[in-house]
Amino acid sequence: MTMGIPITMTTETRTPHPVLDQAAITGLLFSDGADGNELHGRWRKAVSDELFRYRPGLGTQQRWRLAYKRLRSLNEQVPSPEHFANDPRGLAALHEWTCPMDGPTVTVAGIHYNLFLGSLLDDQVSPSRELTDFTSMSRIGTFLCTERAHGNDVPALETVARYDRERDEFVLHTPHPGAQKYMPNTSSAGGPKTAVVAARLIVDDKYLGAFLFLTPLSDEYGTLPGITVTLLPERVGASVDHCATNFDNVRLPRTALIQGAHGQLLPDGSLVSSVGSPRKRFIHAISRVTAGKLCMSASGLGVARTALAIAVRYSYTRHISGPVAGQRVPLATHRTHHTRLLDHTATAYAMTFLHRAATERWVTHTPEDRADAERLVAVTKGWVTWRAREIATESRERCGARGLFPVNGIAAMAGDIDGAITAEGDNVAIWCKAGAEMIFGHDLAAEPVRPTGDEPLTDPGLLRRALTTAERYWHLAARRDLRRDNDGGDALGRWNNASDAALNLVEAYTVGQAADALLAACARMSDPITHAVLEDLSALFLLRQVSARSGLLLAEQALTADQVRALPEALHTLTTRLAPHLSTLTEAFDVPEEHLSALPMLSGA
């Protein structure tokens, strides 16, 4: 547990405030499944190692090599990589703790464990495939799906794998530059590599769907024959050895094909599949992206909480001139400073508990509710990573000029989350898919009871009902807009009509789910003092969400005019009550002290 700066009284009134049970809050935050605290403790300890401290002056390729060195050190903490690759909670926890310490390391870790090794383990035809090279990391795994010309429309990918009957082999080929695999980590950095490559399976000139193929890329001497790897320009954020990869009639054994319920290629060249269409077969083949979305969200959690822990600690160590000549006061004493951090802290708590709920839903889903579980994971990924970038940006700003220096641990965070926003499905694209499904495939929220006007604005029931009103409004609007006449009457035109309302529906639904998860977590806190503060934090989160929608909620009679007018004062009151607890609330994030104390701006350097 990190040592915080105890704040037990306001700087304005010097009125004593009760001390929160910080350990209980930390336990609540990381109660992620039956062994959540032990699971998170493993990765917290791993990134506390000196290997994960900032290394100044490294060149681009030195940073790449360091990421793979750190990846191998993380692998030493995994008793069974095969089991770990099939553990969504474990994968997410690794991302949660590693991303704020080093974005490149978490990038290559997620690719190796989830997308690569996990895909191999999903093979139902070759379950005894030899994996020792990959579990020991003598070979690093990577995942090649996206192409230059096909980003979010990966089902239209053009890399082909033709079945050669005579030799019982596949011929993997890139037909033109637009079909080159784009941005995987396929260079020689990190040592020999093997990829799982998504390609169109062609048998007797018939397209049978896109499948995954196990493809060695390089050995200790370099890239293998028929494979061309071209380094891409360095990008912002978690920059690793991103490349464009080309295949020139590369021959693969029959065992390279990764098969399952979505398709099995029989000796006679026919395909047996329980999945009806080539598009659905491909979605099944890349089903690992759902766990990947949980990992991207977890990266956002780690970044958001670490950025806040740094910014809040800095706000108490950095002193500036006060209103009285000769007086020096901490930055944290200014309402204009701590209000922003408090708002984001409330959001970070909601993000954390929403992610816990989405993970639980995914881990325990049944075949009947798989679609709903996948959608919750997807919308969570969008909301959490977007909010994480906002929090990282605001936290950096609260640290002033010092926050601009990477050595102080916060400058690169927003850029790192940009990668998570795009990876495993661009956020807007996956929200569009969710919105389209929800228009008619999701129950319309019940019409809430109108307020009397006597309810206190901190009443969670009132605030939650208000969010439900917003969700219902946008749901009805999306259904109406989808039916609206358009010039061509085509499907794209109808979607374009409804898309704005559909995205607003997704946001209102997701915020409501986050509020529910936060309130449920608060209810589990037994310490009465800490429970009361967490209730205030929940109210602050809800009030900010309601305030942002106050015009709509007034029009829909979910709030009275007097309640809308009272919103600023209610927010002021909550901020005043919560300000003395800001340090404890962020110290409860349990960011490793080894990391915080190594940041020059927090150590007085």
Tab-separated table of N, CA and C in Angstrom, residues 334-479:
chain	number	residue	atom	x	y	z
A	334	HIS	N	-6.852	25.339	-4.118
A	334	HIS	CA	-7.667	26.128	-5.046
A	334	HIS	C	-8.795	25.274	-5.609
A	335	ARG	N	-10.003	25.770	-5.461
A	335	ARG	CA	-11.160	25.030	-5.972
A	335	ARG	C	-11.059	24.814	-7.478
A	336	THR	N	-10.531	25.792	-8.193
A	336	THR	CA	-10.400	25.628	-9.640
A	336	THR	C	-9.457	24.490	-10.002
A	337	HIS	N	-8.597	24.116	-9.071
A	337	HIS	CA	-7.666	23.013	-9.310
A	337	HIS	C	-8.263	21.685	-8.843
A	338	HIS	N	-8.706	21.636	-7.582
A	338	HIS	CA	-9.134	20.326	-7.070
A	338	HIS	C	-10.496	19.888	-7.594
A	339	THR	N	-11.340	20.823	-8.047
A	339	THR	CA	-12.637	20.403	-8.591
A	339	THR	C	-12.465	19.528	-9.818
A	340	ARG	N	-11.573	19.934	-10.700
A	340	ARG	CA	-11.344	19.153	-11.915
A	340	ARG	C	-10.823	17.759	-11.575
A	341	LEU	N	-9.900	17.690	-10.634
A	341	LEU	CA	-9.345	16.391	-10.252
A	341	LEU	C	-10.381	15.533	-9.545
A	342	LEU	N	-11.229	16.145	-8.735
A	342	LEU	CA	-12.293	15.388	-8.069
A	342	LEU	C	-13.278	14.810	-9.071
A	343	ASP	N	-13.689	15.626	-10.040
A	343	ASP	CA	-14.624	15.136	-11.053
A	343	ASP	C	-14.048	13.923	-11.768
A	344	HIS	N	-12.785	14.012	-12.146
A	344	HIS	CA	-12.161	12.901	-12.860
A	344	HIS	C	-11.930	11.700	-11.946
A	345	THR	N	-11.696	11.941	-10.677
A	345	THR	CA	-11.556	10.829	-9.737
A	345	THR	C	-12.870	10.055	-9.629
A	346	ALA	N	-13.983	10.786	-9.552
A	346	ALA	CA	-15.284	10.114	-9.525
A	346	ALA	C	-15.491	9.287	-10.790
A	347	THR	N	-15.095	9.843	-11.933
A	347	THR	CA	-15.225	9.102	-13.188
A	347	THR	C	-14.324	7.875	-13.193
A	348	ALA	N	-13.113	7.998	-12.665
A	348	ALA	CA	-12.189	6.853	-12.629
A	348	ALA	C	-12.756	5.715	-11.783
A	349	TYR	N	-13.419	6.048	-10.682
A	349	TYR	CA	-14.068	5.009	-9.882
A	349	TYR	C	-15.183	4.343	-10.696
A	350	ALA	N	-15.988	5.138	-11.380
A	350	ALA	CA	-17.064	4.564	-12.189
A	350	ALA	C	-16.503	3.703	-13.319
A	351	MET	N	-15.428	4.163	-13.946
A	351	MET	CA	-14.775	3.382	-15.001
A	351	MET	C	-14.316	2.027	-14.473
A	352	THR	N	-13.687	2.053	-13.305
A	352	THR	CA	-13.153	0.812	-12.735
A	352	THR	C	-14.258	-0.197	-12.476
A	353	PHE	N	-15.333	0.249	-11.851
A	353	PHE	CA	-16.389	-0.699	-11.492
A	353	PHE	C	-17.202	-1.126	-12.711
A	354	LEU	N	-17.322	-0.258	-13.715
A	354	LEU	CA	-17.958	-0.689	-14.959
A	354	LEU	C	-17.131	-1.791	-15.614
A	355	HIS	N	-15.823	-1.603	-15.631
A	355	HIS	CA	-14.964	-2.627	-16.223
A	355	HIS	C	-15.070	-3.948	-15.467
A	356	ARG	N	-15.124	-3.873	-14.139
A	356	ARG	CA	-15.291	-5.103	-13.357
A	356	ARG	C	-16.596	-5.802	-13.740
A	357	ALA	N	-17.667	-5.024	-13.898
A	357	ALA	CA	-18.967	-5.610	-14.236
A	357	ALA	C	-18.944	-6.218	-15.633
A	358	ALA	N	-18.319	-5.525	-16.594
A	358	ALA	CA	-18.247	-6.043	-17.962
A	358	ALA	C	-17.402	-7.316	-18.019
A	359	THR	N	-16.312	-7.338	-17.252
A	359	THR	CA	-15.465	-8.533	-17.211
A	359	THR	C	-16.222	-9.719	-16.632
A	360	GLU	N	-16.915	-9.479	-15.526
A	360	GLU	CA	-17.710	-10.542	-14.908
A	360	GLU	C	-18.761	-11.062	-15.890
A	361	ARG	N	-19.401	-10.145	-16.594
A	361	ARG	CA	-20.434	-10.551	-17.554
A	361	ARG	C	-19.827	-11.418	-18.656
A	362	TRP	N	-18.637	-11.052	-19.122
A	362	TRP	CA	-18.013	-11.819	-20.197
A	362	TRP	C	-17.543	-13.185	-19.699
A	363	VAL	N	-16.933	-13.218	-18.532
A	363	VAL	CA	-16.392	-14.472	-17.999
A	363	VAL	C	-17.506	-15.478	-17.730
A	364	THR	N	-18.678	-14.995	-17.332
A	364	THR	CA	-19.758	-15.893	-16.916
A	364	THR	C	-20.869	-16.030	-17.952
A	365	HIS	N	-20.695	-15.480	-19.148
A	365	HIS	CA	-21.794	-15.494	-20.113
A	365	HIS	C	-22.099	-16.915	-20.578
A	366	THR	N	-23.315	-17.101	-21.022
A	366	THR	CA	-23.756	-18.354	-21.620
A	366	THR	C	-23.909	-18.134	-23.125
A	367	PRO	N	-24.019	-19.212	-23.903
A	367	PRO	CA	-24.223	-19.018	-25.347
A	367	PRO	C	-25.432	-18.157	-25.670
A	368	GLU	N	-26.461	-18.232	-24.823
A	368	GLU	CA	-27.684	-17.475	-25.086
A	368	GLU	C	-27.481	-15.971	-24.919
A	369	ASP	N	-26.627	-15.567	-23.999
A	369	ASP	CA	-26.457	-14.124	-23.775
A	369	ASP	C	-25.083	-13.618	-24.236
A	370	ARG	N	-24.433	-14.386	-25.097
A	370	ARG	CA	-23.104	-13.986	-25.578
A	370	ARG	C	-23.143	-12.628	-26.286
A	371	ALA	N	-24.151	-12.431	-27.135
A	371	ALA	CA	-24.216	-11.176	-27.897
A	371	ALA	C	-24.326	-9.974	-26.967
A	372	ASP	N	-25.151	-10.081	-25.933
A	372	ASP	CA	-25.293	-8.976	-24.981
A	372	ASP	C	-23.993	-8.746	-24.216
A	373	ALA	N	-23.318	-9.838	-23.839
A	373	ALA	CA	-22.056	-9.703	-23.112
A	373	ALA	C	-20.992	-9.057	-23.991
A	374	GLU	N	-20.934	-9.461	-25.257
A	374	GLU	CA	-19.971	-8.861	-26.178
A	374	GLU	C	-20.245	-7.375	-26.362
A	375	ARG	N	-21.512	-7.022	-26.433
A	375	ARG	CA	-21.864	-5.604	-26.632
A	375	ARG	C	-21.481	-4.783	-25.411
A	376	LEU	N	-21.688	-5.308	-24.214
A	376	LEU	CA	-21.296	-4.568	-23.013
A	376	LEU	C	-19.784	-4.368	-22.984
A	377	VAL	N	-19.034	-5.384	-23.353
A	377	VAL	CA	-17.574	-5.252	-23.407
A	377	VAL	C	-17.178	-4.175	-24.416
A	378	ALA	N	-17.850	-4.156	-25.554
A	378	ALA	CA	-17.509	-3.202	-26.613
A	378	ALA	C	-17.810	-1.768	-26.204
A	379	VAL	N	-18.995	-1.534	-25.655
A	379	VAL	CA	-19.339	-0.150	-25.291
A	379	VAL	C	-18.506	0.316	-24.105
A	380	THR	N	-18.145	-0.613	-23.227
A	380	THR	CA	-17.263	-0.274	-22.108
A	380	THR	C	-15.900	0.162	-22.626
A	381	LYS	N	-15.389	-0.562	-23.612
A	381	LYS	CA	-14.091	-0.202	-24.182
A	381	LYS	C	-14.109	1.225	-24.722
A	382	GLY	N	-15.150	1.579	-25.456
A	382	GLY	CA	-15.233	2.916	-26.007
A	382	GLY	C	-15.285	3.988	-24.930
A	383	TRP	N	-16.180	3.801	-23.971
A	383	TRP	CA	-16.366	4.841	-22.947
A	383	TRP	C	-15.139	4.969	-22.049
A	384	VAL	N	-14.588	3.847	-21.631
A	384	VAL	CA	-13.449	3.884	-20.702
A	384	VAL	C	-12.220	4.498	-21.367
A	385	THR	N	-11.917	4.099	-22.600
A	385	THR	CA	-10.697	4.625	-23.226
A	385	THR	C	-10.849	6.099	-23.583
A	386	TRP	N	-12.026	6.521	-23.999
A	386	TRP	CA	-12.236	7.956	-24.244
A	386	TRP	C	-12.071	8.766	-22.954
A	387	ARG	N	-12.682	8.271	-21.880
A	387	ARG	CA	-12.560	9.005	-20.604
A	387	ARG	C	-11.118	8.984	-20.103
A	388	ALA	N	-10.411	7.879	-20.324
A	388	ALA	CA	-9.026	7.787	-19.876
A	388	ALA	C	-8.165	8.839	-20.558
A	389	ARG	N	-8.390	9.052	-21.838
A	389	ARG	CA	-7.613	10.079	-22.539
A	389	ARG	C	-7.921	11.468	-21.976
A	390	GLU	N	-9.176	11.741	-21.700
A	390	GLU	CA	-9.532	13.027	-21.097
A	390	GLU	C	-8.851	13.208	-19.744
A	391	ILE	N	-8.866	12.152	-18.940
A	391	ILE	CA	-8.268	12.232	-17.604
A	391	ILE	C	-6.757	12.419	-17.703
A	392	ALA	N	-6.118	11.685	-18.615
A	392	ALA	CA	-4.673	11.822	-18.783
A	392	ALA	C	-4.311	13.235	-19.225
A	393	THR	N	-5.098	13.796	-20.132
A	393	THR	CA	-4.824	15.153	-20.620
A	393	THR	C	-5.003	16.181	-19.504
A	394	GLU	N	-6.109	16.093	-18.780
A	394	GLU	CA	-6.359	17.036	-17.688
A	394	GLU	C	-5.312	16.909	-16.591
A	395	SER	N	-4.955	15.681	-16.250
A	395	SER	CA	-3.967	15.472	-15.194
A	395	SER	C	-2.617	16.051	-15.593
A	396	ARG	N	-2.244	15.873	-16.851
A	396	ARG	CA	-1.000	16.472	-17.323
A	396	ARG	C	-1.055	17.995	-17.193
A	397	GLU	N	-2.157	18.591	-17.577
A	397	GLU	CA	-2.292	20.044	-17.474
A	397	GLU	C	-2.190	20.515	-16.029
A	398	ARG	N	-2.760	19.750	-15.098
A	398	ARG	CA	-2.709	20.163	-13.685
A	398	ARG	C	-1.275	20.121	-13.146
A	399	CYS	N	-0.375	19.459	-13.859
A	399	CYS	CA	1.027	19.415	-13.435
A	399	CYS	C	1.874	20.482	-14.112
A	400	GLY	N	1.242	21.336	-14.912
A	400	GLY	CA	1.961	22.443	-15.515
A	400	GLY	C	3.090	22.001	-16.422
A	401	ALA	N	4.128	22.839	-16.494
A	401	ALA	CA	5.243	22.576	-17.405
A	401	ALA	C	5.968	21.278	-17.071
A	402	ARG	N	6.052	20.941	-15.790
A	402	ARG	CA	6.768	19.716	-15.427
A	402	ARG	C	6.090	18.475	-16.003
A	403	GLY	N	4.789	18.560	-16.138
A	403	GLY	CA	4.084	17.419	-16.693
A	403	GLY	C	4.413	17.133	-18.138
A	404	LEU	N	5.060	18.067	-18.827
A	404	LEU	CA	5.401	17.878	-20.229
A	404	LEU	C	6.622	16.980	-20.424
A	405	PHE	N	7.378	16.749	-19.375
A	405	PHE	CA	8.601	15.961	-19.491
A	405	PHE	C	8.294	14.483	-19.254
A	406	PRO	N	8.630	13.603	-20.216
A	406	PRO	CA	8.339	12.173	-20.046
A	406	PRO	C	8.909	11.583	-18.761
A	407	VAL	N	10.019	12.125	-18.264
A	407	VAL	CA	10.635	11.589	-17.055
A	407	VAL	C	9.701	11.690	-15.860
A	408	ASN	N	8.697	12.578	-15.935
A	408	ASN	CA	7.759	12.746	-14.831
A	408	ASN	C	6.515	11.858	-14.963
A	409	GLY	N	6.535	10.966	-15.921
A	409	GLY	CA	5.592	9.853	-15.938
A	409	GLY	C	4.199	10.107	-16.439
A	410	ILE	N	3.912	11.311	-16.973
A	410	ILE	CA	2.528	11.598	-17.317
A	410	ILE	C	2.365	12.133	-18.733
A	411	ALA	N	3.457	12.599	-19.351
A	411	ALA	CA	3.367	13.266	-20.640
A	411	ALA	C	2.879	12.352	-21.756
A	412	ALA	N	3.269	11.078	-21.720
A	412	ALA	CA	2.975	10.174	-22.834
A	412	ALA	C	1.654	9.440	-22.683
A	413	MET	N	0.962	9.628	-21.574
A	413	MET	CA	-0.191	8.772	-21.281
A	413	MET	C	-1.334	8.949	-22.272
A	414	ALA	N	-1.678	10.189	-22.608
A	414	ALA	CA	-2.791	10.399	-23.538
A	414	ALA	C	-2.484	9.768	-24.888
A	415	GLY	N	-1.230	9.887	-25.353
A	415	GLY	CA	-0.845	9.263	-26.612
A	415	GLY	C	-0.913	7.750	-26.565
A	416	ASP	N	-0.551	7.174	-25.423
A	416	ASP	CA	-0.645	5.716	-25.275
A	416	ASP	C	-2.089	5.251	-25.412
A	417	ILE	N	-3.019	6.017	-24.844
A	417	ILE	CA	-4.427	5.620	-24.904
A	417	ILE	C	-5.009	5.841	-26.296
A	418	ASP	N	-4.423	6.726	-27.087
A	418	ASP	CA	-4.866	6.838	-28.474
A	418	ASP	C	-4.801	5.484	-29.170
A	419	GLY	N	-3.741	4.725	-28.885
A	419	GLY	CA	-3.627	3.400	-29.492
A	419	GLY	C	-4.746	2.478	-29.059
A	420	ALA	N	-5.106	2.524	-27.769
A	420	ALA	CA	-6.191	1.673	-27.266
A	420	ALA	C	-7.535	2.078	-27.851
A	421	ILE	N	-7.718	3.355	-28.128
A	421	ILE	CA	-8.965	3.832	-28.727
A	421	ILE	C	-9.152	3.253	-30.129
A	422	THR	N	-8.054	3.044	-30.826
A	422	THR	CA	-8.114	2.528	-32.191
A	422	THR	C	-8.022	1.012	-32.251
A	423	ALA	N	-7.269	0.394	-31.326
A	423	ALA	CA	-7.026	-1.047	-31.384
A	423	ALA	C	-8.278	-1.849	-31.048
A	424	GLU	N	-8.329	-3.077	-31.564
A	424	GLU	CA	-9.443	-4.022	-31.338
A	424	GLU	C	-10.790	-3.422	-31.757
A	425	GLY	N	-10.753	-2.599	-32.790
A	425	GLY	CA	-11.958	-1.941	-33.279
A	425	GLY	C	-11.982	-0.484	-32.856
A	426	ASP	N	-11.969	0.415	-33.837
A	426	ASP	CA	-12.050	1.846	-33.539
A	426	ASP	C	-13.315	2.124	-32.724
A	427	ASN	N	-13.183	2.994	-31.731
A	427	ASN	CA	-14.303	3.225	-30.814
A	427	ASN	C	-15.601	3.616	-31.515
A	428	VAL	N	-15.522	4.545	-32.462
A	428	VAL	CA	-16.754	4.965	-33.142
A	428	VAL	C	-17.359	3.791	-33.904
A	429	ALA	N	-16.512	2.992	-34.544
A	429	ALA	CA	-17.024	1.853	-35.307
A	429	ALA	C	-17.725	0.836	-34.408
A	430	ILE	N	-17.117	0.518	-33.262
A	430	ILE	CA	-17.752	-0.494	-32.411
A	430	ILE	C	-18.990	0.080	-31.725
A	431	TRP	N	-19.022	1.386	-31.487
A	431	TRP	CA	-20.250	1.981	-30.943
A	431	TRP	C	-21.350	2.026	-32.012
A	432	CYS	N	-20.977	2.242	-33.268
A	432	CYS	CA	-21.979	2.190	-34.340
A	432	CYS	C	-22.603	0.802	-34.425
A	433	LYS	N	-21.763	-0.224	-34.342
A	433	LYS	CA	-22.286	-1.593	-34.374
A	433	LYS	C	-23.221	-1.824	-33.190
A	434	ALA	N	-22.795	-1.397	-31.997
A	434	ALA	CA	-23.635	-1.573	-30.808
A	434	ALA	C	-24.944	-0.803	-30.946
A	435	GLY	N	-24.853	0.430	-31.440
A	435	GLY	CA	-26.057	1.239	-31.596
A	435	GLY	C	-27.029	0.634	-32.579
A	436	ALA	N	-26.511	0.128	-33.697
A	436	ALA	CA	-27.384	-0.499	-34.691
A	436	ALA	C	-28.087	-1.717	-34.109
A	437	GLU	N	-27.373	-2.501	-33.298
A	437	GLU	CA	-27.980	-3.671	-32.668
A	437	GLU	C	-29.035	-3.278	-31.643
A	438	MET	N	-28.773	-2.180	-30.937
A	438	MET	CA	-29.655	-1.806	-29.837
A	438	MET	C	-30.967	-1.174	-30.289
A	439	ILE	N	-31.010	-0.612	-31.491
A	439	ILE	CA	-32.216	0.100	-31.913
A	439	ILE	C	-33.448	-0.787	-31.768
A	440	PHE	N	-33.351	-2.018	-32.272
A	440	PHE	CA	-34.492	-2.930	-32.130
A	440	PHE	C	-34.149	-4.196	-31.355
A	441	GLY	N	-32.852	-4.402	-31.060
A	441	GLY	CA	-32.463	-5.613	-30.363
A	441	GLY	C	-32.236	-5.436	-28.883
A	442	HIS	N	-32.594	-4.270	-28.355
A	442	HIS	CA	-32.403	-3.982	-26.936
A	442	HIS	C	-33.706	-3.428	-26.379
A	443	ASP	N	-34.073	-3.890	-25.190
A	443	ASP	CA	-35.348	-3.459	-24.607
A	443	ASP	C	-35.363	-1.960	-24.367
A	444	LEU	N	-36.485	-1.350	-24.676
A	444	LEU	CA	-36.675	0.069	-24.399
A	444	LEU	C	-36.754	0.290	-22.899
A	445	ALA	N	-35.977	1.249	-22.406
A	445	ALA	CA	-35.994	1.534	-20.971
A	445	ALA	C	-37.391	1.960	-20.539
A	446	ALA	N	-37.755	1.557	-19.340
A	446	ALA	CA	-39.077	1.901	-18.815
A	446	ALA	C	-39.215	3.409	-18.658
A	447	GLU	N	-40.410	3.890	-18.864
A	447	GLU	CA	-40.655	5.329	-18.677
A	447	GLU	C	-40.626	5.633	-17.178
A	448	PRO	N	-39.706	6.480	-16.733
A	448	PRO	CA	-39.570	6.712	-15.290
A	448	PRO	C	-40.676	7.610	-14.742
A	449	VAL	N	-40.862	7.510	-13.447
A	449	VAL	CA	-41.829	8.364	-12.763
A	449	VAL	C	-41.279	9.786	-12.721
A	450	ARG	N	-42.125	10.750	-13.014
A	450	ARG	CA	-41.677	12.139	-13.001
A	450	ARG	C	-41.400	12.594	-11.570
A	451	PRO	N	-40.411	13.469	-11.407
A	451	PRO	CA	-40.053	13.922	-10.054
A	451	PRO	C	-41.131	14.840	-9.470
A	452	THR	N	-41.205	14.857	-8.157
A	452	THR	CA	-42.123	15.773	-7.475
A	452	THR	C	-41.501	17.149	-7.276
A	453	GLY	N	-40.169	17.197	-7.313
A	453	GLY	CA	-39.461	18.438	-7.026
A	453	GLY	C	-38.953	18.486	-5.606
A	454	ASP	N	-39.418	17.552	-4.770
A	454	ASP	CA	-38.979	17.519	-3.371
A	454	ASP	C	-37.756	16.640	-3.159
A	455	GLU	N	-37.375	15.862	-4.168
A	455	GLU	CA	-36.236	14.954	-4.018
A	455	GLU	C	-34.941	15.760	-3.925
A	456	PRO	N	-34.038	15.392	-3.007
A	456	PRO	CA	-32.734	16.056	-2.971
A	456	PRO	C	-31.936	15.700	-4.228
A	457	LEU	N	-31.160	16.653	-4.707
A	457	LEU	CA	-30.417	16.422	-5.940
A	457	LEU	C	-29.302	15.399	-5.780
A	458	THR	N	-28.983	15.022	-4.562
A	458	THR	CA	-27.995	13.960	-4.344
A	458	THR	C	-28.644	12.586	-4.231
A	459	ASP	N	-29.959	12.515	-4.428
A	459	ASP	CA	-30.660	11.234	-4.367
A	459	ASP	C	-30.279	10.389	-5.585
A	460	PRO	N	-29.583	9.259	-5.385
A	460	PRO	CA	-29.165	8.459	-6.542
A	460	PRO	C	-30.338	7.935	-7.356
A	461	GLY	N	-31.454	7.692	-6.688
A	461	GLY	CA	-32.629	7.216	-7.419
A	461	GLY	C	-33.116	8.242	-8.428
A	462	LEU	N	-33.204	9.503	-8.000
A	462	LEU	CA	-33.615	10.582	-8.900
A	462	LEU	C	-32.644	10.702	-10.073
A	463	LEU	N	-31.352	10.696	-9.774
A	463	LEU	CA	-30.338	10.901	-10.804
A	463	LEU	C	-30.280	9.731	-11.783
A	464	ARG	N	-30.422	8.534	-11.258
A	464	ARG	CA	-30.390	7.357	-12.143
A	464	ARG	C	-31.618	7.332	-13.042
A	465	ARG	N	-32.771	7.707	-12.507
A	465	ARG	CA	-33.974	7.771	-13.335
A	465	ARG	C	-33.821	8.820	-14.435
A	466	ALA	N	-33.120	9.880	-14.127
A	466	ALA	CA	-32.893	10.916	-15.137
A	466	ALA	C	-32.057	10.362	-16.289
A	467	LEU	N	-31.028	9.584	-15.967
A	467	LEU	CA	-30.221	8.970	-17.027
A	467	LEU	C	-31.056	7.981	-17.844
A	468	THR	N	-31.955	7.276	-17.181
A	468	THR	CA	-32.834	6.347	-17.887
A	468	THR	C	-33.720	7.104	-18.871
A	469	THR	N	-34.176	8.281	-18.476
A	469	THR	CA	-34.984	9.106	-19.373
A	469	THR	C	-34.199	9.470	-20.627
A	470	ALA	N	-32.923	9.840	-20.443
A	470	ALA	CA	-32.097	10.178	-21.598
A	470	ALA	C	-31.920	8.965	-22.508
A	471	GLU	N	-31.681	7.799	-21.910
A	471	GLU	CA	-31.527	6.582	-22.710
A	471	GLU	C	-32.800	6.297	-23.504
A	472	ARG	N	-33.944	6.400	-22.836
A	472	ARG	CA	-35.218	6.121	-23.509
A	472	ARG	C	-35.463	7.116	-24.641
A	473	TYR	N	-35.160	8.379	-24.398
A	473	TYR	CA	-35.376	9.408	-25.412
A	473	TYR	C	-34.584	9.095	-26.676
A	474	TRP	N	-33.281	8.798	-26.507
A	474	TRP	CA	-32.449	8.557	-27.680
A	474	TRP	C	-32.792	7.235	-28.348
A	475	HIS	N	-33.274	6.271	-27.603
A	475	HIS	CA	-33.704	4.999	-28.181
A	475	HIS	C	-34.904	5.222	-29.104
A	476	LEU	N	-35.893	5.955	-28.618
A	476	LEU	CA	-37.067	6.254	-29.435
A	476	LEU	C	-36.696	7.111	-30.638
A	477	ALA	N	-35.762	8.058	-30.419
A	477	ALA	CA	-35.337	8.914	-31.524
A	477	ALA	C	-34.644	8.098	-32.609
A	478	ALA	N	-33.819	7.124	-32.210
A	478	ALA	CA	-33.121	6.298	-33.191
A	478	ALA	C	-34.114	5.457	-33.988
A	479	ARG	N	-35.122	4.905	-33.310
A	479	ARG	CA	-36.131	4.119	-34.027
A	479	ARG	C	-36.907	5.005	-35.007
